[in-house]
Short mmCIF file of N, CA, C and O and ligand atoms in Angstrom, two decimals:
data_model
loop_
_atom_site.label_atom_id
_atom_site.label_comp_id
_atom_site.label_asym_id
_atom_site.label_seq_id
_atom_site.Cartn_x
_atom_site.Cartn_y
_atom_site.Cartn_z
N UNK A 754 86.93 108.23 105.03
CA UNK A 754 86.74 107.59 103.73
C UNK A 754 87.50 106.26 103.70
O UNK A 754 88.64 106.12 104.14
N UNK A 755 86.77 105.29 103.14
CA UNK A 755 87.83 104.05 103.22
C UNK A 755 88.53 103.85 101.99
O UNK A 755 88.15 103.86 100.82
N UNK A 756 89.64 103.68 102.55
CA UNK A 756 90.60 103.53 101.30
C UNK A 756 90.72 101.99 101.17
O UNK A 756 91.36 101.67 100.17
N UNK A 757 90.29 100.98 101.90
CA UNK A 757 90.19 99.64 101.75
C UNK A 757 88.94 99.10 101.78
O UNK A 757 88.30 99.24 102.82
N UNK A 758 88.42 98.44 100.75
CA UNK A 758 87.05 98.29 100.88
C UNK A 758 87.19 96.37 101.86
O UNK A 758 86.89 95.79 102.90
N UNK A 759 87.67 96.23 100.92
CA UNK A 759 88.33 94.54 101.17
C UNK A 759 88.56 94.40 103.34
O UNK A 759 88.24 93.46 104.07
N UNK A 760 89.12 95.57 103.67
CA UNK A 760 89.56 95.05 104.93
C UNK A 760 88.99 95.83 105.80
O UNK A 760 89.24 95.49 106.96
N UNK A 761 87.96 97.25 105.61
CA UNK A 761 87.65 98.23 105.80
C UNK A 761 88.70 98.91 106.63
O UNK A 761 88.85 99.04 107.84
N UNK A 762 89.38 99.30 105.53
CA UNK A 762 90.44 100.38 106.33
C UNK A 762 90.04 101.67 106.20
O UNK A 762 89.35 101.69 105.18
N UNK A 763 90.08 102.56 106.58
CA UNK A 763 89.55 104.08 106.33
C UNK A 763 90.97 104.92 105.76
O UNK A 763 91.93 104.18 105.94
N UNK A 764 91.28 105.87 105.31
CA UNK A 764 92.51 106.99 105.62
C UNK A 764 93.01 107.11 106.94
O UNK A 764 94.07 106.79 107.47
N UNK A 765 91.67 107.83 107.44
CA UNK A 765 92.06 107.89 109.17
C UNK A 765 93.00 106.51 110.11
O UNK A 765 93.79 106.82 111.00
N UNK A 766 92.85 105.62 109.88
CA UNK A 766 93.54 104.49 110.72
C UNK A 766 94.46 104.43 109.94
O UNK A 766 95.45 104.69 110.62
N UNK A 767 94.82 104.22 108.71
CA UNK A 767 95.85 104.20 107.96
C UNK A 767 96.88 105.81 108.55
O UNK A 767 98.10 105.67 108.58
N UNK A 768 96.53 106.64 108.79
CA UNK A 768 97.22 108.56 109.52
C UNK A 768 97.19 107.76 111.08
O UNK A 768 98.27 107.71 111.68
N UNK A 769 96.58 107.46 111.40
CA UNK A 769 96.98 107.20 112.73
C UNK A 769 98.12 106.06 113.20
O UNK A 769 98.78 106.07 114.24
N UNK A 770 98.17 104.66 111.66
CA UNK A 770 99.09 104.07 112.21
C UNK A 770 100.83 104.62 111.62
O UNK A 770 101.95 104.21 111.94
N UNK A 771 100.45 105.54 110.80
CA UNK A 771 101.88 106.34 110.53
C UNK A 771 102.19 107.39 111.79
O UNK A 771 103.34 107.67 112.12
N UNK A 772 100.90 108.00 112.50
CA UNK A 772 101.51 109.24 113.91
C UNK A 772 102.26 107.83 114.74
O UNK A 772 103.19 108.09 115.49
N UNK A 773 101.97 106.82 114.64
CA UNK A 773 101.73 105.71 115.94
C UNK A 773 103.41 105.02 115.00
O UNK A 773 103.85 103.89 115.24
N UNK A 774 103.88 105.69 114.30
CA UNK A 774 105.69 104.97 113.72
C UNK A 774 105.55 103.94 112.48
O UNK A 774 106.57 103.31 112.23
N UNK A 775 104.68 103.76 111.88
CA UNK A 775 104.46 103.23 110.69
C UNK A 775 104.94 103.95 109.69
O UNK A 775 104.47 105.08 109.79
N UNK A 776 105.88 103.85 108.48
CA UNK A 776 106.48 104.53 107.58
C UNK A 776 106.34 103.86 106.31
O UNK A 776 106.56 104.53 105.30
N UNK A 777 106.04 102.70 106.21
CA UNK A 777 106.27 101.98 104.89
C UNK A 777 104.67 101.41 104.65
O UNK A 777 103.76 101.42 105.47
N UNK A 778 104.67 100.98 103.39
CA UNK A 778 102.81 100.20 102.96
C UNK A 778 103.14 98.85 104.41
O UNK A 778 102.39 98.34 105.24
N UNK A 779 104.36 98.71 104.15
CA UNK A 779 104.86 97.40 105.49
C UNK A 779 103.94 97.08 106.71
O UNK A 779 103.13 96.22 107.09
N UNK A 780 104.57 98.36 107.17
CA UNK A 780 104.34 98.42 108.69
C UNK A 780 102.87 98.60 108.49
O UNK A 780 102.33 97.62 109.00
N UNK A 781 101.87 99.50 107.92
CA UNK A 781 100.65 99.45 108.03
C UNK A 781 99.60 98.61 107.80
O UNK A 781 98.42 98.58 108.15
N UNK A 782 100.55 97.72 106.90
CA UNK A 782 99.65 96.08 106.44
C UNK A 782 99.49 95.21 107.36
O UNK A 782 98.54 94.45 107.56
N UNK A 783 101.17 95.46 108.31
CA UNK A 783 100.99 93.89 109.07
C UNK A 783 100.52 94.99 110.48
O UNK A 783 100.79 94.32 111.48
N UNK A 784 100.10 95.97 110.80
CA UNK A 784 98.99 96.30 111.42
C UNK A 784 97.71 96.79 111.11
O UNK A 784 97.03 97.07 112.10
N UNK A 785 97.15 97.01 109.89
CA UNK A 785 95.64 96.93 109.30
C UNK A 785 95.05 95.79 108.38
O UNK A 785 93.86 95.65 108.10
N UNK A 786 96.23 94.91 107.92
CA UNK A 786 95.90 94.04 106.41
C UNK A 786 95.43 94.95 105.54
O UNK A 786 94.49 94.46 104.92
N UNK A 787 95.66 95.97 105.24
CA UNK A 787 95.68 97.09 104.45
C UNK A 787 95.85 96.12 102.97
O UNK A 787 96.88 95.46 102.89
N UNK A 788 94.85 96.06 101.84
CA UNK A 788 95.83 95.96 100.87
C UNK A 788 96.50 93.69 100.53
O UNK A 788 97.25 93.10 99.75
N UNK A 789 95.40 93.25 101.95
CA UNK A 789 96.09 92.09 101.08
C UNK A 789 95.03 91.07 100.83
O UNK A 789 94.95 89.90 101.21
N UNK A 790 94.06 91.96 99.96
CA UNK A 790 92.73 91.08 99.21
C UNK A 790 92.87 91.28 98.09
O UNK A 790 93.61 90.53 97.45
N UNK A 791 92.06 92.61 97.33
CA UNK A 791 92.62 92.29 96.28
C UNK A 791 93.51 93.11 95.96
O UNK A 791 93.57 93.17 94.73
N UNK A 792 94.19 93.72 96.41
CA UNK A 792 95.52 94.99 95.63
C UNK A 792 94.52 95.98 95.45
O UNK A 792 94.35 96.43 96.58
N UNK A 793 93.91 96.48 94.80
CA UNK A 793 93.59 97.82 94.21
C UNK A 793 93.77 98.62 95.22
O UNK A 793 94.13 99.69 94.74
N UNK A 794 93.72 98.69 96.23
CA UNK A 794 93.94 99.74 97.28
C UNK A 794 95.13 100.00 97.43
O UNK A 794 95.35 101.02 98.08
N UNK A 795 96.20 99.31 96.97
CA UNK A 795 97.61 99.58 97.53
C UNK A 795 98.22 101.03 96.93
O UNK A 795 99.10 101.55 97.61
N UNK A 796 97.83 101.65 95.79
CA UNK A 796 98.37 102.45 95.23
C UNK A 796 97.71 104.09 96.54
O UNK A 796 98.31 104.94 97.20
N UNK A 797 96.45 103.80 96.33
CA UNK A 797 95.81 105.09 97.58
C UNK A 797 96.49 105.09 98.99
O UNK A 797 97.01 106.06 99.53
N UNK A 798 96.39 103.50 99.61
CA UNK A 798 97.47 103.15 100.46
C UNK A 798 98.69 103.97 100.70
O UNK A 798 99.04 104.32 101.83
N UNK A 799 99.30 104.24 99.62
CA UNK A 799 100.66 104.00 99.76
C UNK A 799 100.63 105.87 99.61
O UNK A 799 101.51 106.57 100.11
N UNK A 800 99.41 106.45 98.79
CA UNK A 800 99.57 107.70 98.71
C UNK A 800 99.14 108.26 100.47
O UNK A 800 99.39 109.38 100.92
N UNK A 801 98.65 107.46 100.99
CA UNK A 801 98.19 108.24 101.99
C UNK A 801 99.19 108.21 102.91
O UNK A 801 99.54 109.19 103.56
N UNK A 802 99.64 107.14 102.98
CA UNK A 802 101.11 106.87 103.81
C UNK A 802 102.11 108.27 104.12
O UNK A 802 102.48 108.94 105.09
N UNK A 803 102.36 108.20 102.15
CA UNK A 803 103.68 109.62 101.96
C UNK A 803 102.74 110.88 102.16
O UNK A 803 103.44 111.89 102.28
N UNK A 804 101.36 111.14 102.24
CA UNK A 804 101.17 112.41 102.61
C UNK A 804 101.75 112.48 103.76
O UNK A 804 102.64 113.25 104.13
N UNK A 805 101.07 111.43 104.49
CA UNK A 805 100.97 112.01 105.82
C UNK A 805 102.43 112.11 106.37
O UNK A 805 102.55 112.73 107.42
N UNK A 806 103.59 111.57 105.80
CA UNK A 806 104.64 111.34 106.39
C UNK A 806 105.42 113.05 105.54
O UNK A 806 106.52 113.58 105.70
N UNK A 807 104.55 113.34 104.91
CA UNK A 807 105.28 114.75 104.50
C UNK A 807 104.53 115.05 105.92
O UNK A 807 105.07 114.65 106.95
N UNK A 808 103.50 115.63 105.97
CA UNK A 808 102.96 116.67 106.90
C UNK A 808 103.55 116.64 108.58
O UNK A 808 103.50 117.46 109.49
N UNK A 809 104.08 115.34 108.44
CA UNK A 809 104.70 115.05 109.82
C UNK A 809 105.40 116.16 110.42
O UNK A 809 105.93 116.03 111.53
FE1 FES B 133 92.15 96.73 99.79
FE2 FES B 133 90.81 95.04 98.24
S1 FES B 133 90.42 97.13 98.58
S2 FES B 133 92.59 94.64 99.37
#
């Protein structure tokens, strides 16, 4: 499912760049541009981030 329409980011690449040491909206922006068109994605972003960093 893409959680970025703007940069086509999916969930999945967003979970893969947190297994791959990404922890913050940070690290996954300045490796997807996640999030820097128009904002609305940053809030799903940022939820998908802390799931996945619980399930870790
Ligand atoms: Fe992510 Fe627009 S949907 S920047």
């Amino acid at each position: 499912m893409y959680v970025c329409i703007c940069k086509n980011v999916t969930c999945h690449q967003i979970r893969n760049a947190v297994y791959n040491g990404a922890s913050s909206l940070k690290d996954v922006r300045q490796e997807l541009c996640v999030g820097t068109q128009c904002g609305k994605c940053v809030k799903d972003a940022k939820q998908v981030i802390k799931e996945t960093l619980v399930d870790n």
